[in-house]
PDB file of C-alpha atoms in Angstrom:
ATOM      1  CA  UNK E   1      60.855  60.980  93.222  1.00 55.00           C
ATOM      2  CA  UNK E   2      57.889  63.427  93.301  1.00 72.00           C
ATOM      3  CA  UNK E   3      54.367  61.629  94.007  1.00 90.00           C
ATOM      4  CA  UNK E   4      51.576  61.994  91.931  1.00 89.00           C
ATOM      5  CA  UNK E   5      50.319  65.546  93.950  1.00 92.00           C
ATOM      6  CA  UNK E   6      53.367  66.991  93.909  1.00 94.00           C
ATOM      7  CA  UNK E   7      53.710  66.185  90.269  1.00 94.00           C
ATOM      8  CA  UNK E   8      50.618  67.844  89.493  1.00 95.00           C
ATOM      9  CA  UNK E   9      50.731  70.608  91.141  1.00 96.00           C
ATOM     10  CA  UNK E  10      54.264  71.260  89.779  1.00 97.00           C
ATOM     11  CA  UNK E  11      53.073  70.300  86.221  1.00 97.00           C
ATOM     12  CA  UNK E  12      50.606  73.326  86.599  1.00 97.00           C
ATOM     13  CA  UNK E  13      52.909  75.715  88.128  1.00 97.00           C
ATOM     14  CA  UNK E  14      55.023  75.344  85.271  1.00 98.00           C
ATOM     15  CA  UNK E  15      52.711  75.333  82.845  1.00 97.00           C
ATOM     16  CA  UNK E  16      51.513  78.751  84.446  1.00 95.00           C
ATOM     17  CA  UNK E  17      55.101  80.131  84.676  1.00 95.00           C
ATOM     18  CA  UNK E  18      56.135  79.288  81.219  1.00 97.00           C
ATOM     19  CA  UNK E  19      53.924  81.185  79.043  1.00 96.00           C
ATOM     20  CA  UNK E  20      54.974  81.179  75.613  1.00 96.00           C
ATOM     21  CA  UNK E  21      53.679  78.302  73.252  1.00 95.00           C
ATOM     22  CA  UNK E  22      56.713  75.525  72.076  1.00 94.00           C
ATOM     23  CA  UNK E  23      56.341  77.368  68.727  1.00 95.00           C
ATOM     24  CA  UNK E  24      56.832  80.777  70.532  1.00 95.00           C
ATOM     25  CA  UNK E  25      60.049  79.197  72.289  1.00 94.00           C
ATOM     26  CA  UNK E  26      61.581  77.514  69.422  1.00 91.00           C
ATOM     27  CA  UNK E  27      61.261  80.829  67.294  1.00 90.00           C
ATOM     28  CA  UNK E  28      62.863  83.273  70.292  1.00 91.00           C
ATOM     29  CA  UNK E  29      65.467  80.114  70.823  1.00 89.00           C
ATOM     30  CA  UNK E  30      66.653  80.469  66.820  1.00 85.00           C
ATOM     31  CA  UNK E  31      66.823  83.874  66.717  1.00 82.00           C
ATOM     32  CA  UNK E  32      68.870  84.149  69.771  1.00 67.00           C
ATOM     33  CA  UNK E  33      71.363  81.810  68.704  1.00 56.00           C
ATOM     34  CA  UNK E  34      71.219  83.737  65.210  1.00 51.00           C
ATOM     35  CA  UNK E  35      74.154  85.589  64.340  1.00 52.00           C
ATOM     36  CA  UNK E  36      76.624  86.721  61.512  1.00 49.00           C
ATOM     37  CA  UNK E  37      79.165  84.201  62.180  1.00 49.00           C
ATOM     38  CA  UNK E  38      76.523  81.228  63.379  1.00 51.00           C
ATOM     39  CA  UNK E  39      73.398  79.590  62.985  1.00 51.00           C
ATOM     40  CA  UNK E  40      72.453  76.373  64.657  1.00 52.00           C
ATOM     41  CA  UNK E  41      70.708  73.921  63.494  1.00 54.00           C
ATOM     42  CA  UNK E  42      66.995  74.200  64.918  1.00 53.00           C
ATOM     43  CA  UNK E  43      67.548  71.312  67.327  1.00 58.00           C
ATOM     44  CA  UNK E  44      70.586  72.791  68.798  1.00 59.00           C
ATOM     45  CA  UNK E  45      69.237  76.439  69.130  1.00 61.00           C
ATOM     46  CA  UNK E  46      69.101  78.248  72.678  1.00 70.00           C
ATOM     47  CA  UNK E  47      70.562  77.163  75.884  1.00 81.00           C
ATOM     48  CA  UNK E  48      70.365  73.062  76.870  1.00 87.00           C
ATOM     49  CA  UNK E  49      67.670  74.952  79.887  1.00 93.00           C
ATOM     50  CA  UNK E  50      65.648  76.364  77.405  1.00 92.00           C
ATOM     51  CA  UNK E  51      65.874  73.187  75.005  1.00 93.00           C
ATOM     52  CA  UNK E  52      64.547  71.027  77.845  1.00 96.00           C
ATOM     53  CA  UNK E  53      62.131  73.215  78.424  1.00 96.00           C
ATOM     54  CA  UNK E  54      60.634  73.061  74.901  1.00 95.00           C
ATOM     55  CA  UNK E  55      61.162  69.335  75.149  1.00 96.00           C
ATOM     56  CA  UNK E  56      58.838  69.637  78.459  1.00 97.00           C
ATOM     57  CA  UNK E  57      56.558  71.432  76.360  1.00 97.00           C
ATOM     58  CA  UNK E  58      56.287  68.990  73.893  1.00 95.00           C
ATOM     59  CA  UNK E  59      55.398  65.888  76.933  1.00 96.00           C
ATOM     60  CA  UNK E  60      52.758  64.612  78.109  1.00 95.00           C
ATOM     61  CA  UNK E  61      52.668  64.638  81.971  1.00 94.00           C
ATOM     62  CA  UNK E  62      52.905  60.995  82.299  1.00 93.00           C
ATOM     63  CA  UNK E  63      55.960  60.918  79.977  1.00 96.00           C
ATOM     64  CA  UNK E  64      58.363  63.099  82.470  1.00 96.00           C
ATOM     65  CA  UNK E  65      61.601  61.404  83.302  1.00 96.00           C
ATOM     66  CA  UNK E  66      63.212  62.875  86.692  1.00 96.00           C
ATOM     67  CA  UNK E  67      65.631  65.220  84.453  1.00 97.00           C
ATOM     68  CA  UNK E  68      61.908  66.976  83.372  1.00 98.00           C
ATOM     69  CA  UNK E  69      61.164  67.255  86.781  1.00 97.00           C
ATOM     70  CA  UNK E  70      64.430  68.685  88.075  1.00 97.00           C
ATOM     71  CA  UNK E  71      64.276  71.500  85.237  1.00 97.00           C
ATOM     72  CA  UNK E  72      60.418  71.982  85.671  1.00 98.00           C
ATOM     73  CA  UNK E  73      61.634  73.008  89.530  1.00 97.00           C
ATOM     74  CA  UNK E  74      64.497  74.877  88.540  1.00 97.00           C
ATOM     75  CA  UNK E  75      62.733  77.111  85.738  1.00 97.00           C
ATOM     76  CA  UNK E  76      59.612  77.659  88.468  1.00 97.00           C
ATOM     77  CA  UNK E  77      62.362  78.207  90.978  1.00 96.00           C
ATOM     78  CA  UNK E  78      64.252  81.050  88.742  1.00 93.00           C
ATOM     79  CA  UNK E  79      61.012  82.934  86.962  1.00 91.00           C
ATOM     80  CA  UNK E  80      59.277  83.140  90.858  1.00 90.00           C
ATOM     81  CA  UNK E  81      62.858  84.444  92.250  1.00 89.00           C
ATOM     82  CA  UNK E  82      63.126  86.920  89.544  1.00 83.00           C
ATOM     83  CA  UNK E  83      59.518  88.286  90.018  1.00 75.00           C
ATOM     84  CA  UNK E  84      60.122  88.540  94.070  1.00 76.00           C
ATOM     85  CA  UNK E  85      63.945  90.119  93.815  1.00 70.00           C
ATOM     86  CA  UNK E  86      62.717  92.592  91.079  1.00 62.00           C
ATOM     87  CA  UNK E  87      59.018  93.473  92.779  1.00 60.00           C
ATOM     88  CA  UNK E  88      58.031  95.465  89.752  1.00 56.00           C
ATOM     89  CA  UNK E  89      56.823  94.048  86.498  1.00 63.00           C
ATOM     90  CA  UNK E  90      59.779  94.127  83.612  1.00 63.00           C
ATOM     91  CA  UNK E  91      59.038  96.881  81.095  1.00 63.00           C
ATOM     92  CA  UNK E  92      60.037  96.782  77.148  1.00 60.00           C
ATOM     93  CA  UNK E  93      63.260  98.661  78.566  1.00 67.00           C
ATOM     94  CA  UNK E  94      64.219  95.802  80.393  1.00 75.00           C
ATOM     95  CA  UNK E  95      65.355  93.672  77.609  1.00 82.00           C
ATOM     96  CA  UNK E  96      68.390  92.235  79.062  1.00 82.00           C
ATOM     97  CA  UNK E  97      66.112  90.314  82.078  1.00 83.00           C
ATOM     98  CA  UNK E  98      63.197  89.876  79.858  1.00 85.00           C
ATOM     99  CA  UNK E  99      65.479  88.065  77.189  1.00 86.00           C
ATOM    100  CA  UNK E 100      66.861  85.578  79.876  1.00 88.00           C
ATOM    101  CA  UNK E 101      63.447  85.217  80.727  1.00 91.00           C
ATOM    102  CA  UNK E 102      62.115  84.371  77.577  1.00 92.00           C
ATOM    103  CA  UNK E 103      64.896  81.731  77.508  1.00 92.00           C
ATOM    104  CA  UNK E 104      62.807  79.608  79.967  1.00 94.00           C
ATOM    105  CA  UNK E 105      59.949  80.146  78.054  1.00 95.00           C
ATOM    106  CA  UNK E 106      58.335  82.768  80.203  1.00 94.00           C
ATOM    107  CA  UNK E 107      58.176  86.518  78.635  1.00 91.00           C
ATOM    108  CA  UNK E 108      57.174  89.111  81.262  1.00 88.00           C
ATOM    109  CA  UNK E 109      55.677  91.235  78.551  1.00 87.00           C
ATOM    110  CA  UNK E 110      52.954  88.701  77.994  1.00 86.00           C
ATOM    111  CA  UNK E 111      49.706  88.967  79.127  1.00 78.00           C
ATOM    112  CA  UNK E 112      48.312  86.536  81.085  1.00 62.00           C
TER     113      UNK E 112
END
């Protein structure tokens, strides 16, 4: 179990990493699951990552169960690997990495 300054310093980290709004993730995670042939019902929209993270977004800190904490970690983990491996900042051309991005609830294309 994380203690109480690990917690916090993760709950910021993640909170800095993923910077779109739960409404701003909920809308991307909908219209990537939209299609001709499908469309999920809102609760079931996205990846299961990306609908944990909106859960997370949704929390308060003290309600966290250790499944939060494992995906707050991994989506820290993934956005800070991505913005070492690439060393540049994604451009609008870069739609493929910025979409998997946005999945976690971080968009590269946001300032911030």
């Amino acid at each position: 179990m994380t203690n109480a300054l690990e917690l916090d310093a993760l709950w910021d980290e993640f909170h800095r990493v993923v910077n779109m709004t739960s409404q701003e993730l909920s809308a991307w995670l909908r219209t990537r699951d939209a299609g001709e042939d499908t469309d999920p019902l809102p609760d079931q929209a996205g990846s299961p990552t990306g609908r944990h993270v909106l859960a997370i977004l949704q929390k308060r800190r003290t309600d966290l169960t250790d499944d939060d904490i494992r995906v707050m970690y991994k989506v820290v983990e993934t956005v800070q690997a991505q913005r070492q491996e690439q060393g540049a900042a994604v451009t609008a051309d870069d739609t493929g990495r910025r979409h998997r991005l946005m999945t976690l609830g971080h968009d590269p294309l946001k300032p911030g």
